[in-house]
Structure formats: C-alpha cells, structure tokens
Coordinates of C-alpha atoms in Angstrom, one line a residue:
X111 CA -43.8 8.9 -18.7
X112 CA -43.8 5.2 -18.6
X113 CA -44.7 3.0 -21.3
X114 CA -46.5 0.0 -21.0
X115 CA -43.9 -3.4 -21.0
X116 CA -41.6 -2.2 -19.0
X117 CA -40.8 -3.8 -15.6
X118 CA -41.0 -2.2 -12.0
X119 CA -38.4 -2.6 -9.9
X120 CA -38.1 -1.8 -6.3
X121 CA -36.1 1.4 -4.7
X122 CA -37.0 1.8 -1.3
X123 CA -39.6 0.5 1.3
X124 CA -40.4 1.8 4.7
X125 CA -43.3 0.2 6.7
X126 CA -44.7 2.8 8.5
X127 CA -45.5 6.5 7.3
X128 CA -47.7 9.4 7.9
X129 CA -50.1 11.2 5.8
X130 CA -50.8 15.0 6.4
X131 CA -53.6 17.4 4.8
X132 CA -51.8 20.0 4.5
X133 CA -53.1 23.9 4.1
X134 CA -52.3 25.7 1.3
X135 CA -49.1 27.8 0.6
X136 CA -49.3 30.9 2.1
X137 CA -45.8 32.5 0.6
X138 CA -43.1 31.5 -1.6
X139 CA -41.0 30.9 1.5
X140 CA -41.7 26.9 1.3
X141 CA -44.0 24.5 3.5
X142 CA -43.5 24.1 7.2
X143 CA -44.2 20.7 9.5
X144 CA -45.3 22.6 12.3
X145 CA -48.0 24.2 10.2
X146 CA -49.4 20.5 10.1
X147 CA -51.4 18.2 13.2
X148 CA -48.6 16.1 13.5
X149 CA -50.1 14.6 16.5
X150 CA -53.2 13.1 14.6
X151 CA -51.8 12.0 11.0
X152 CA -54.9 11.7 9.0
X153 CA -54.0 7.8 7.5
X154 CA -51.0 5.8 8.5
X155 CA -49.5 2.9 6.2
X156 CA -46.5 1.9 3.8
X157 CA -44.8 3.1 1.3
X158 CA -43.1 1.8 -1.3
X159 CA -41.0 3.6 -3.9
X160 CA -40.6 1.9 -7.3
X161 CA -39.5 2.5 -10.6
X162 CA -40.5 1.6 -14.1
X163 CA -37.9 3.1 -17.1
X164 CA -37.1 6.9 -16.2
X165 CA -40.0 7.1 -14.0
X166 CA -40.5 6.7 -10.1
X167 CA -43.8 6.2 -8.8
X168 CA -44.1 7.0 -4.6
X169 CA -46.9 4.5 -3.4
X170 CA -48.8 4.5 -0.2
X171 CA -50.6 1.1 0.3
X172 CA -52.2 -0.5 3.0
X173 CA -50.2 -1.9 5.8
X174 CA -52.3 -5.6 5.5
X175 CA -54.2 -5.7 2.3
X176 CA -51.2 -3.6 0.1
X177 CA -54.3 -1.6 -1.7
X178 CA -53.0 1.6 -3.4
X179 CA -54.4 4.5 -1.1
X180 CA -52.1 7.0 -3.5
X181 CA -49.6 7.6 -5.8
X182 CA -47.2 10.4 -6.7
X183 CA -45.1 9.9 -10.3
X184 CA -42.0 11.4 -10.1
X185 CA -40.5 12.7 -13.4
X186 CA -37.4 14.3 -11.7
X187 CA -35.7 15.0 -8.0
X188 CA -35.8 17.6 -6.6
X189 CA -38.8 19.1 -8.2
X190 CA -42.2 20.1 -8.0
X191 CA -43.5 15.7 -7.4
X192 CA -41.4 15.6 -4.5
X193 CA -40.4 18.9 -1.9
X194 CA -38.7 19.2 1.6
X195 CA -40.2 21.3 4.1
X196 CA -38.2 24.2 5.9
X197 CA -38.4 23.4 9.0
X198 CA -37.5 19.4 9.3
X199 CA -35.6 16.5 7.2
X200 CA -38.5 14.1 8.5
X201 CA -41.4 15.6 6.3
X202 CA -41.9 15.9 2.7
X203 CA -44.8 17.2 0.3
X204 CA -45.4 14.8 -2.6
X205 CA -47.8 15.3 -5.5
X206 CA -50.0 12.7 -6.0
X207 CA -52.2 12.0 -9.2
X208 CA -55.2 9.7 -9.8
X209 CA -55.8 7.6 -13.4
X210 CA -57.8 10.5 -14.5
X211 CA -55.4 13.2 -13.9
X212 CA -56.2 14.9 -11.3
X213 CA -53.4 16.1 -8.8
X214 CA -53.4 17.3 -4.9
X215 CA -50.6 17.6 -2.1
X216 CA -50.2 16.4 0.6
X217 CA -47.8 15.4 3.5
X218 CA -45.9 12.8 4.5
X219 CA -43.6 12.1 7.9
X220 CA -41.5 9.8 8.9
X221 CA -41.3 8.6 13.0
X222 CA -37.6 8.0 12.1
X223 CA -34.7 10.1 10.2
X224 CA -33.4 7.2 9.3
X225 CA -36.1 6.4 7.3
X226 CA -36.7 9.8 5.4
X227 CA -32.9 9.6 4.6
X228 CA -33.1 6.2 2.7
X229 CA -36.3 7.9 1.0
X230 CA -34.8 10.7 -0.1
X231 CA -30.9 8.7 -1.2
X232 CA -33.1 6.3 -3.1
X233 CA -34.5 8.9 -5.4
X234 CA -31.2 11.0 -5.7
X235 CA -29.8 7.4 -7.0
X236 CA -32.4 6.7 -9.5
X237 CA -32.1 10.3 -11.0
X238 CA -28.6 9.9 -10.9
X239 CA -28.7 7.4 -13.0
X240 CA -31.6 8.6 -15.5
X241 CA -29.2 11.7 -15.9
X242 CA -26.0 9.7 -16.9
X243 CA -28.3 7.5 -19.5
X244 CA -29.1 10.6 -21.1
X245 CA -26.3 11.4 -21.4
X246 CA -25.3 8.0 -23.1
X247 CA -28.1 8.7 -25.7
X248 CA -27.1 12.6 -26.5
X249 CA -23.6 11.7 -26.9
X250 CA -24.5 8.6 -29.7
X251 CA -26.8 10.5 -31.6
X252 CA -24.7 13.7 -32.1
X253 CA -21.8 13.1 -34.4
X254 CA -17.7 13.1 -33.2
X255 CA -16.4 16.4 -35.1
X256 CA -13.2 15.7 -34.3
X257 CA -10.7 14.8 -36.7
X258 CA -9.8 11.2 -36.4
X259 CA -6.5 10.1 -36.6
X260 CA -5.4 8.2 -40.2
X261 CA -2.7 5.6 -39.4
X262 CA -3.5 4.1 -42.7
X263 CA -0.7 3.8 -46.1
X264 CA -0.8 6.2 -48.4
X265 CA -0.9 4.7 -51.8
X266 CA 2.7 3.9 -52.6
X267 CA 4.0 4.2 -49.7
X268 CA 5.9 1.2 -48.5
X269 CA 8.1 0.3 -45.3
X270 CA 11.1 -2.0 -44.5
X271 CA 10.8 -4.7 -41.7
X272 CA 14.3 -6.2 -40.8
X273 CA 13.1 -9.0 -39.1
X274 CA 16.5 -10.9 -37.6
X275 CA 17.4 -13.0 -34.6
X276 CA 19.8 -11.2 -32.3
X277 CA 21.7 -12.9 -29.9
X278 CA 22.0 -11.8 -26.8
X279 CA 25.7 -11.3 -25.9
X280 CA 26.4 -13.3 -22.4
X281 CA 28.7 -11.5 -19.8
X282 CA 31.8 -13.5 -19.3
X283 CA 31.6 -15.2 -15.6
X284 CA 35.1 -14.8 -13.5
X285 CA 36.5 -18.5 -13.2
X286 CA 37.1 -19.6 -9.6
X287 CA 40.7 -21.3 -9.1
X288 CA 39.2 -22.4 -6.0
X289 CA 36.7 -22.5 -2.8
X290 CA 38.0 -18.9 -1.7
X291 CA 38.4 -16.4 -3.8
X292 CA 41.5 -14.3 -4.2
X293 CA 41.6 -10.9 -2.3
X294 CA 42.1 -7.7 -4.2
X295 CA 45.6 -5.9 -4.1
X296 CA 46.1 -3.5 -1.6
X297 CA 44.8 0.2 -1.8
X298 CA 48.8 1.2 -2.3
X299 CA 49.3 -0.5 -5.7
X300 CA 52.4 -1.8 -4.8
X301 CA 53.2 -5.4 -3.3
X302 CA 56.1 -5.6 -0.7
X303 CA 58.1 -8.7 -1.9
X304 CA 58.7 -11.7 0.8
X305 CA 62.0 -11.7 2.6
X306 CA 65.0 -13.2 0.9
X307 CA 66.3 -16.6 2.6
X308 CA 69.4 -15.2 2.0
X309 CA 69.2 -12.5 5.0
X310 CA 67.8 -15.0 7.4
X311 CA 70.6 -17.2 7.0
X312 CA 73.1 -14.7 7.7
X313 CA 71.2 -13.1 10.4
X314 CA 71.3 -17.4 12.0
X315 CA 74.8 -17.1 11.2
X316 CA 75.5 -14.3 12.7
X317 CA 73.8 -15.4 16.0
X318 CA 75.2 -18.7 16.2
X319 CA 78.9 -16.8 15.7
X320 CA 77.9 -14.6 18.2
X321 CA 79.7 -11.8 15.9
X322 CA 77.1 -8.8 16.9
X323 CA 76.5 -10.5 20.5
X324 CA 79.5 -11.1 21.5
X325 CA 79.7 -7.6 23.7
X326 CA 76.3 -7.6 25.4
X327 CA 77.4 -11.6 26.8
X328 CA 80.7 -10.5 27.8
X329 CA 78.8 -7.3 29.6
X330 CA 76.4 -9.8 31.1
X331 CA 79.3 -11.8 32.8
X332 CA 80.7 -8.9 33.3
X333 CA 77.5 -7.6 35.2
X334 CA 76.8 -11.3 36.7
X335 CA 80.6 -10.7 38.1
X336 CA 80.1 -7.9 39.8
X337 CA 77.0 -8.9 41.6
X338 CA 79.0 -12.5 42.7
X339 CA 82.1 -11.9 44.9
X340 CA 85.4 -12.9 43.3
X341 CA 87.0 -16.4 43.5
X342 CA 89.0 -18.6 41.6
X343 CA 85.6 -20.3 40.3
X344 CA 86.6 -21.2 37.1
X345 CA 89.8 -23.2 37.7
X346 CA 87.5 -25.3 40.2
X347 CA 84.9 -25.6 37.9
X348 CA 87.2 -26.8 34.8
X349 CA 88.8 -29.2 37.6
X350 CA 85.3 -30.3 38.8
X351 CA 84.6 -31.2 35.2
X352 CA 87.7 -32.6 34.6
X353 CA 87.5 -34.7 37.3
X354 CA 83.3 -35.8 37.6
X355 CA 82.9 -36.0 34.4
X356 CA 85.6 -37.9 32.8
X357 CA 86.8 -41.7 34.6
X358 CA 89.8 -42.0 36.2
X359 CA 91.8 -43.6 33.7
X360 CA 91.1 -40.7 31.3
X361 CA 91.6 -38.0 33.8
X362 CA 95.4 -38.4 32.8
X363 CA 95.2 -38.1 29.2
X364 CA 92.2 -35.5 29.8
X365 CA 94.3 -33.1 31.5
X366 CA 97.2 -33.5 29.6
X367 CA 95.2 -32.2 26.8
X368 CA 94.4 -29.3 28.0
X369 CA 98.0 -28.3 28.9
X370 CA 99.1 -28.5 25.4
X371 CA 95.8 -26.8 24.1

C-alpha cells in the first residue's frame, strides 16, 4: 500500500465516464456489458487515474465540484482491482474500497474507445514500471556469485614497459623533372632506337643522284613519248633556249660550247 509522504502524480484523465450497478457473477465465464442498463448509467462524471509509490488509485469525482464519489486502489494490472468484460473493450469492473474497508464492484464505460484504451495503456505503463523497480531492488540485495575477475599483481610479480619514441619511417616521394611526368615503357620491354642520320643521308643522296630512280623517269619519258607524236622536239627546244635565253652576242660563244661539249 501507500505510505504517507509520498507524492501523487497523475496517469490518465478522461472527462466523461459511466458508472454501472452491476448484478452479481453468475459463472466463472467473466462479466458481460450487455448484462448491464447501459442506456441509463446510474452516475456520470470524471475520472482520474493517479499514482502514489507502487500504488494506483482509480478516482471518480464530480464533473464541477471534483468531490471523490469513489475510489478503486490498484495493487497490480490485470487483476482482481481492475477486470475487462467479455463482451466489449469499452467497459471495465473496478473494485472500489471506502476509508473503512469495505469493498463493492461496479462498472464503468466509456462513450469512446479511445478513451478506455488510454485507461487501460496508462495502467499497463505504471505496472510496467513497478515490475522493472523490483527487479532493481531483488537484484541489489542478493549477492553476485559469480567469480570476479582479478587483474591485480601477484606479490612479486613485476612487468617491463619499454616506453621509446618511434619514428615513423616517411615513404620516399618520386621527384618530378618537370610539369609532365614521364610515360612508362612500353608493354614490350624493349625500346626501338631512333633512326640513324646516317641512312637518311644516303637515302637524300641517293634521290638527288637519281641512282635507284633513274629507270622509272626514263620509263616515264618513255611513256610521256608514246602518248606525244614524234618530232625533232628537242633540237628545237635546245635551239629555242639557245637562242631566247642567251643575247645575241653570246649566242656565238654559247653554241660553240656546246659543239665541243
């Protein structure tokens, strides 16, 4: 029960519920709503569920003044304080208990399920929580017989610390030449070297001689000549040179030239 000096605090409040007389239990097969006048509730007010230590006290007070018409002391949910009926999740039979002792039962209802569900979470809470605190209190007042764990020396026992700074070894960073980077060698492994200046300059020398080419132009004037009709071209053009090109007092000396070539 609850002992004086404690303070009451507040589950649940719901404005507006219905009080039954209920008949007695006929059977062990629980209390039914529709055994009740649920038309004509025999007093209507509020309800206010509190709690004061391990106890919850279910209080039906006046909607106006707030004077206690009744109050049920609940010790534990579910339980004999505090039952559903069968036949609904809007109606419950509470116990309720004057200073003196006595006891009767009797129902309540609730016009909305919403309501009889916050009732009826509000006391599974408050148990909930009595029955984890009791736990608290069994588990500190019976002692651990397990077998604790010594980390502690033995007596003589000693241990070595080698307590030195290490340095920390520093990857060598590649050194960059330049803006680029060079490229990696080719997949092959070998590198084909550059061509010698040697060859060049033959193959130039070779060209200018005309040594290799020296068929394929003779088979091109060849060809040309074969495709232009035949005529004494090139005495007329060496005398057309000999003659526009050169002035006319050289023309002498010019083509005398020539003859002894």
């Amino acid at each position: 029960m609850a002992t004086e000096g404690e303070y009451e605090s507040v589950l649940c409040v719901k404005p507006d519920v219905n009080v039954y007389r209920i008949p007695p239990r006929a059977s062990n097969r629980g209390y039914r709503a529709a055994d009740w006048k649920l038309d004509a509730p025999d007093w209507t007010g509020r309800m206010r569920v509190t709690a004061r230590g391990k106890v919850a006290f279910i209080k039906l007070e006046d909607k106006i003044s707030g004077e206690l018409f009744a109050q049920a002391p609940v010790e534990e949910y579910p339980g004999i304080a505090v039952e559903t009926v069968s036949d609904s999740s809007r109606y419950f039979v509470i116990r309720i208990q004057d200073e003196s002792g006595r006891s009767a039962f009797i129902g309540i209802g609730f016009g909305d399920r919403g309501d009889s569900f916050d009732f009826n979470v509000a006391l599974q809470d408050h148990f909930k929580w009595v029955k984890q605190d009791n736990e608290i209190i069994k588990q500190s007042q019976t002692p651990d017989s397990t077998p604790k764990l010594d980390l502690g020396f033995k007596e003589g026992q000693t241990i070595t610390l080698n307590i030195g700074q290490t340095k920390k070894r520093e990857k060598p960073r590649p050194h960059s030449t330049g803006g680029f980077g060079l490229l990696p060698p080719p997949p092959g492994g070998k590198i084909a070297p550059p061509p010698s200046s040697s060859g060049v300059c033959n193959d130039n020398t070779e060209s200018l001689m005309g040594g290799g080419d020296t068929g394929c132009l003779l088979e091109l004037d060849s060809s040309n000549s074969n495709s232009v009709p035949q005529s004494n071209q090139s005495s007329d053009l060496w005398g057309d040179f000999s003659t526009s090109s050169l002035p006319p007092a050289a023309q002498k000396s010019s083509s005398s030239n020539w003859v002894e070539f």
